[in-house]
Short mmCIF file of C-alpha atoms in Angstrom, two decimals:
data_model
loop_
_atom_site.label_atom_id
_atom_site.label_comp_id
_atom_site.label_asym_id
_atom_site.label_seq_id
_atom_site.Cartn_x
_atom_site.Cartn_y
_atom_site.Cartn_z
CA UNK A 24 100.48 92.92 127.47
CA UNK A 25 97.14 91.69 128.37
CA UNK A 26 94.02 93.29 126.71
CA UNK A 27 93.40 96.57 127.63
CA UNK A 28 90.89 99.22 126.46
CA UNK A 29 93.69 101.61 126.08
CA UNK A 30 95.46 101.12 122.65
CA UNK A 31 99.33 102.77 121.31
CA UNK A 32 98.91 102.92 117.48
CA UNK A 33 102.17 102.33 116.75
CA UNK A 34 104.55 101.48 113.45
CA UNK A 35 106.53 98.51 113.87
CA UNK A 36 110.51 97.27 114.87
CA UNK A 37 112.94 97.59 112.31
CA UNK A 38 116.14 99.45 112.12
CA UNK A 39 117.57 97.61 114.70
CA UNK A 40 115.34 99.73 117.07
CA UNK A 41 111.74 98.83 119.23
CA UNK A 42 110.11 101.01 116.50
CA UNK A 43 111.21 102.65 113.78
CA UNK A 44 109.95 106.14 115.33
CA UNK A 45 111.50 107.93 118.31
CA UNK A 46 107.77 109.24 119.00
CA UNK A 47 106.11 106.30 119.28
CA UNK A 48 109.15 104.79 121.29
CA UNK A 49 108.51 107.67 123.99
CA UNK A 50 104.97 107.48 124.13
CA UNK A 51 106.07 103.72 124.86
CA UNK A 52 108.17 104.47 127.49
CA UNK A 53 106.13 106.99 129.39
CA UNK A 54 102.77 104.84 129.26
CA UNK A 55 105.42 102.19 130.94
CA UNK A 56 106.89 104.86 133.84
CA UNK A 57 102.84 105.44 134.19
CA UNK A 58 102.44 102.10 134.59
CA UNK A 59 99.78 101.62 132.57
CA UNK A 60 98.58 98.53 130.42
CA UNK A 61 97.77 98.89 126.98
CA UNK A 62 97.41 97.08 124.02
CA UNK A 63 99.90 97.80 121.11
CA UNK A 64 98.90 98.00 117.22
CA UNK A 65 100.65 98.36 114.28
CA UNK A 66 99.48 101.04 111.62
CA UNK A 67 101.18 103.49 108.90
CA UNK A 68 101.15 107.85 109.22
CA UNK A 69 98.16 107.93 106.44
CA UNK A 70 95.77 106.21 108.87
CA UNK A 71 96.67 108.20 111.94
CA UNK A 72 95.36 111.65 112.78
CA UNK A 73 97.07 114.15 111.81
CA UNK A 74 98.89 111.79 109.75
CA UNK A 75 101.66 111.11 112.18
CA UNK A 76 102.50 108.55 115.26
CA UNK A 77 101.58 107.78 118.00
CA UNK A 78 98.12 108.20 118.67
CA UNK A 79 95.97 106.36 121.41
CA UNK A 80 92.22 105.69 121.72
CA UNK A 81 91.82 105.17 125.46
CA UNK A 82 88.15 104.02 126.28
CA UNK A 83 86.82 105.67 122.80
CA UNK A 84 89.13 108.25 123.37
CA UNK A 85 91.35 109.34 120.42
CA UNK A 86 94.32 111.63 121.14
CA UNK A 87 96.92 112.21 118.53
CA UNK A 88 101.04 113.53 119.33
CA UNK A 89 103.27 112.08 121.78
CA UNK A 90 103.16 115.41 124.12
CA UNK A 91 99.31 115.80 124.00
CA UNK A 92 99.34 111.93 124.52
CA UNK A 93 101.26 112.24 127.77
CA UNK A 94 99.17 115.51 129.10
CA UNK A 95 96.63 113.05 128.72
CA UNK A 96 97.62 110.08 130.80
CA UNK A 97 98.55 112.65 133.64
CA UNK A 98 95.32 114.17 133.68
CA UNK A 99 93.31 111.34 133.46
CA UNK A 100 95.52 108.74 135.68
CA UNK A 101 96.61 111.18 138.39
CA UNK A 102 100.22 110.76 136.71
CA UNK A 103 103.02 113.11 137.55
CA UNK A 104 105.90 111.93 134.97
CA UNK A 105 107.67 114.96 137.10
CA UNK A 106 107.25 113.77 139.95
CA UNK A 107 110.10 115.37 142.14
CA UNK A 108 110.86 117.82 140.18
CA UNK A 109 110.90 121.31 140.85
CA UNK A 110 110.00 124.49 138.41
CA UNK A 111 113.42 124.43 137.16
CA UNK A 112 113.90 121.01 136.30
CA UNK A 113 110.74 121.05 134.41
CA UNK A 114 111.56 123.99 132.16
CA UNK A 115 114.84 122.42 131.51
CA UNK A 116 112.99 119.64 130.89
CA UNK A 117 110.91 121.01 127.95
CA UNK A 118 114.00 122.81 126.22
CA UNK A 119 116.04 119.51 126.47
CA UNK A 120 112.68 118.46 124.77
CA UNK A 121 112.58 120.53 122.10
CA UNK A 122 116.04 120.64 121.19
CA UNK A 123 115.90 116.47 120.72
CA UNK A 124 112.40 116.79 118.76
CA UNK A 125 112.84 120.31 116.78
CA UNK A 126 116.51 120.46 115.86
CA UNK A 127 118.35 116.83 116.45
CA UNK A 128 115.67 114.67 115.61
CA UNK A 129 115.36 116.51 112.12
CA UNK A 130 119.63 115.73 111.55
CA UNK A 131 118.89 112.22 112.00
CA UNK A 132 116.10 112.31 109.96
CA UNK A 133 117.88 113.57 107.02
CA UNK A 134 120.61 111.19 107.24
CA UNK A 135 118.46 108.51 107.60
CA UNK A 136 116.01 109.43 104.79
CA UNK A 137 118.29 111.52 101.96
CA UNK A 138 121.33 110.67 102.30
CA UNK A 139 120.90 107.80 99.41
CA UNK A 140 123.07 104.34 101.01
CA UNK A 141 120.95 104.48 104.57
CA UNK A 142 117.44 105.41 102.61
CA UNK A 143 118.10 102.21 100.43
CA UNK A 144 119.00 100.19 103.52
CA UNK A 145 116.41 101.24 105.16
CA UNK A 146 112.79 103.72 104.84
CA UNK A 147 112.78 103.00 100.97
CA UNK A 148 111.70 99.15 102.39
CA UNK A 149 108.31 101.39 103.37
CA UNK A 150 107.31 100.50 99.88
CA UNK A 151 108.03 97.04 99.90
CA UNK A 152 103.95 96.32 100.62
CA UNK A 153 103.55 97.47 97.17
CA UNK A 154 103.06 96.02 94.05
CA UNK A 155 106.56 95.40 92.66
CA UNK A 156 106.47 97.82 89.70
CA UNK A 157 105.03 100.50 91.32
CA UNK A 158 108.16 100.69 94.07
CA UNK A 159 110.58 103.00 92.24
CA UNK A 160 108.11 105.60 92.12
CA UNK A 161 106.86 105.17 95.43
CA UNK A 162 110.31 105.18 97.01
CA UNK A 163 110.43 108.08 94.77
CA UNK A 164 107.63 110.21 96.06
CA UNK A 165 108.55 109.24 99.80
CA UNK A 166 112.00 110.57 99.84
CA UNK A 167 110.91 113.66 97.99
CA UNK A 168 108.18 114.36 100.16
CA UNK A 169 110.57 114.22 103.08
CA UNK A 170 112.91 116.30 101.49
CA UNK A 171 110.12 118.96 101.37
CA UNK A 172 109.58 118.47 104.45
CA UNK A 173 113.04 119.05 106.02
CA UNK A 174 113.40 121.85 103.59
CA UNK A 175 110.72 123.82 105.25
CA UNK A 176 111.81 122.78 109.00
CA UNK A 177 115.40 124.41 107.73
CA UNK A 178 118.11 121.91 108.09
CA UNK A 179 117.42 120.55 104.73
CA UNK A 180 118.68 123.54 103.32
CA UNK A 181 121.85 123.06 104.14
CA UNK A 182 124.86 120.80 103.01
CA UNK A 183 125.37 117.69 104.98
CA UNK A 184 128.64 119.13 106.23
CA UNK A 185 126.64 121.35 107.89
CA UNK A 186 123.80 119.02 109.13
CA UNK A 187 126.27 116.97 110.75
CA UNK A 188 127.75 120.30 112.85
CA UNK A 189 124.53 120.85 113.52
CA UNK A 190 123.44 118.13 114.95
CA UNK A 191 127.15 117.42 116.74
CA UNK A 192 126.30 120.52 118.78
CA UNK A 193 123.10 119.22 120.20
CA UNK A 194 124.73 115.79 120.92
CA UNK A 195 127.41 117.31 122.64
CA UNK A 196 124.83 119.47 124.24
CA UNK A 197 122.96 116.49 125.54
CA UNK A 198 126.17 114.85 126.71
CA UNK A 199 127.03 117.79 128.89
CA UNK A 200 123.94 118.12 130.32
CA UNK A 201 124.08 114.59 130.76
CA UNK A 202 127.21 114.35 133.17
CA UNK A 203 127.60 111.72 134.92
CA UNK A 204 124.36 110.85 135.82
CA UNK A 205 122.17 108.17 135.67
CA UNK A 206 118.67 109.89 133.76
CA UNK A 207 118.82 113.78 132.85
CA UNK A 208 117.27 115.09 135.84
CA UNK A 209 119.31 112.91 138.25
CA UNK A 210 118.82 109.42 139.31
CA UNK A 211 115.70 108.38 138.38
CA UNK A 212 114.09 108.41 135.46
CA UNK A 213 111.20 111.45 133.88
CA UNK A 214 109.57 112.73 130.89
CA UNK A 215 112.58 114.05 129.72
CA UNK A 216 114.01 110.84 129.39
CA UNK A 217 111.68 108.97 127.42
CA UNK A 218 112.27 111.48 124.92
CA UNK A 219 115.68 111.06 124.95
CA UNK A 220 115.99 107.81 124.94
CA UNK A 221 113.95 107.46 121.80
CA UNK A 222 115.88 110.30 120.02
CA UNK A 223 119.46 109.18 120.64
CA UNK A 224 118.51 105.32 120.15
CA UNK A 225 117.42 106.48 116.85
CA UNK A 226 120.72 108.04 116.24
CA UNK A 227 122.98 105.34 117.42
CA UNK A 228 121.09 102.70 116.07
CA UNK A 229 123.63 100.41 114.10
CA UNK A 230 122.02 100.06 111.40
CA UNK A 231 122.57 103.35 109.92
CA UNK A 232 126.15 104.31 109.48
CA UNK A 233 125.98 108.67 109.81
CA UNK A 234 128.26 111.04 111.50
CA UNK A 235 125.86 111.90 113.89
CA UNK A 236 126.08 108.36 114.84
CA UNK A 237 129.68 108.62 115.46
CA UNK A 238 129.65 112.01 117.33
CA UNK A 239 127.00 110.05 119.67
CA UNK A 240 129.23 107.02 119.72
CA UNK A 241 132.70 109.16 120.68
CA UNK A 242 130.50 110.53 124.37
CA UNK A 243 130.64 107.17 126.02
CA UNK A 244 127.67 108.49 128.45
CA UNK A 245 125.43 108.72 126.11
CA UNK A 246 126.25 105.32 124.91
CA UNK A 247 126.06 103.67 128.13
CA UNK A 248 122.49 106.07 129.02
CA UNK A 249 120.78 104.50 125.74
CA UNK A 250 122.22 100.77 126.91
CA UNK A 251 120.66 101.17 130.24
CA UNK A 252 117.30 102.66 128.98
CA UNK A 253 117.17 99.84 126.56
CA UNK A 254 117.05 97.38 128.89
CA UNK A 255 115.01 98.89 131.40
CA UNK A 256 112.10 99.79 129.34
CA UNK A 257 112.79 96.95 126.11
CA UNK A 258 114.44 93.86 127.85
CA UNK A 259 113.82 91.61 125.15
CA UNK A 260 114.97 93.90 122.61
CA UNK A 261 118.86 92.71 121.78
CA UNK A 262 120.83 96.09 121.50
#
């Protein structure tokens, strides 16, 4: 996009996905349904606040998590991502929220980043930057720490059996909820949906072979919802 003193610090494509994190791919989104330009740049979870992405810095402005990032572009732009919506909706709205981004987000996460084929395929390349010898120890440390990690948010604790039942309930739980509609709350697209897009792109993402992947894959709405968010909001992104 063209310059812009509003910047989305970002990670980068990869996984067969716009970005390799569902966060930054709804921040993404809903700066798009804003229509607002911005600049995009690339940067790693170390250098962010917080140590996590997205952040922005909007006119010297630094604001830090996808949901305080999109309280702040309503506020400040006179955006309603809601717009429509009644009192209802938007409750549903934030527990269809939390259950991609507390619970289902987490099952992907630990089939993307412990179980050991998709982590070599894919996050252990995180260290690739590095000097060569100091790799195995750095892939080391990062699946560890994200083991930690998962093992205080509580599905890490259990077996992957279980992870996958887990996380089959919520994707059948967002398929339901789904229907037959076009976006979550009805025809057109809202919050909600930026958040869902990013969530169930990262599970059905190709690249990683996981049965959460397959649950998501047998619930051809959901299939067809992530085809037709992908190329409204990423075009030129071949899915």
């Amino acid at each position: 996009m063209s310059s812009s003193s509003l910047t989305l610090y970002a990670s980068r494509a990869g996984f067969g996905l716009p970005d390799t994190s569902p966060f930054v791919i709804k921040t993404e989104v809903q700066l798009k349904m804003a229509g607002l330009a911005y600049d995009r740049a690339s940067t790693i979870p170390p250098q962010a606040p917080n140590g996590k992405l997205p952040f922005i810095n909007d006119h010297d402005e630094v604001v830090s998590d996808s949901t305080f990032i999109r309280a702040h572009i309503e506020r400040k732009y006179g955006v309603d991502l809601d717009e429509g919506l009644d009192a209802r909706q938007r409750a549903e709205s934030w527990a269809i929220e939390r259950l991609l981004e507390d619970h289902l987000y987490f099952a992907m996460v630990w089939f993307r980043w412990i179980d050991p084929e998709n982590f070599a395929k894919g996050p252990a390349h995180f260290a690739d930057s590095a000097p060569e010898a100091d790799r195995p120890k750095l892939r080391q440390d990062l699946q560890a720490r994200k083991a930690v990690e998962l093992h205080a948010q509580g599905l890490g604790r259990h077996t992957p059996a279980r992870i996958a039942e887990l996380g089959t309930r919520s994707i059948d739980a967002l398929s339901q909820r789904l229907d037959d509609k076009v976006c979550f709350m009805g025809e057109a697209p809202s919050g909600v949906d930026a958040t869902a897009f990013g969530v169930l792109a990262g599970v059905l993402t190709p690249f990683f072979d996981t049965p959460l992947r397959q649950a998501a894959e047998a619930r051809p709405n959901l299939v067809a919802y992530v085809a037709r968010m992908m190329q409204r909001y990423y075009p030129e992104h071949a899915w």
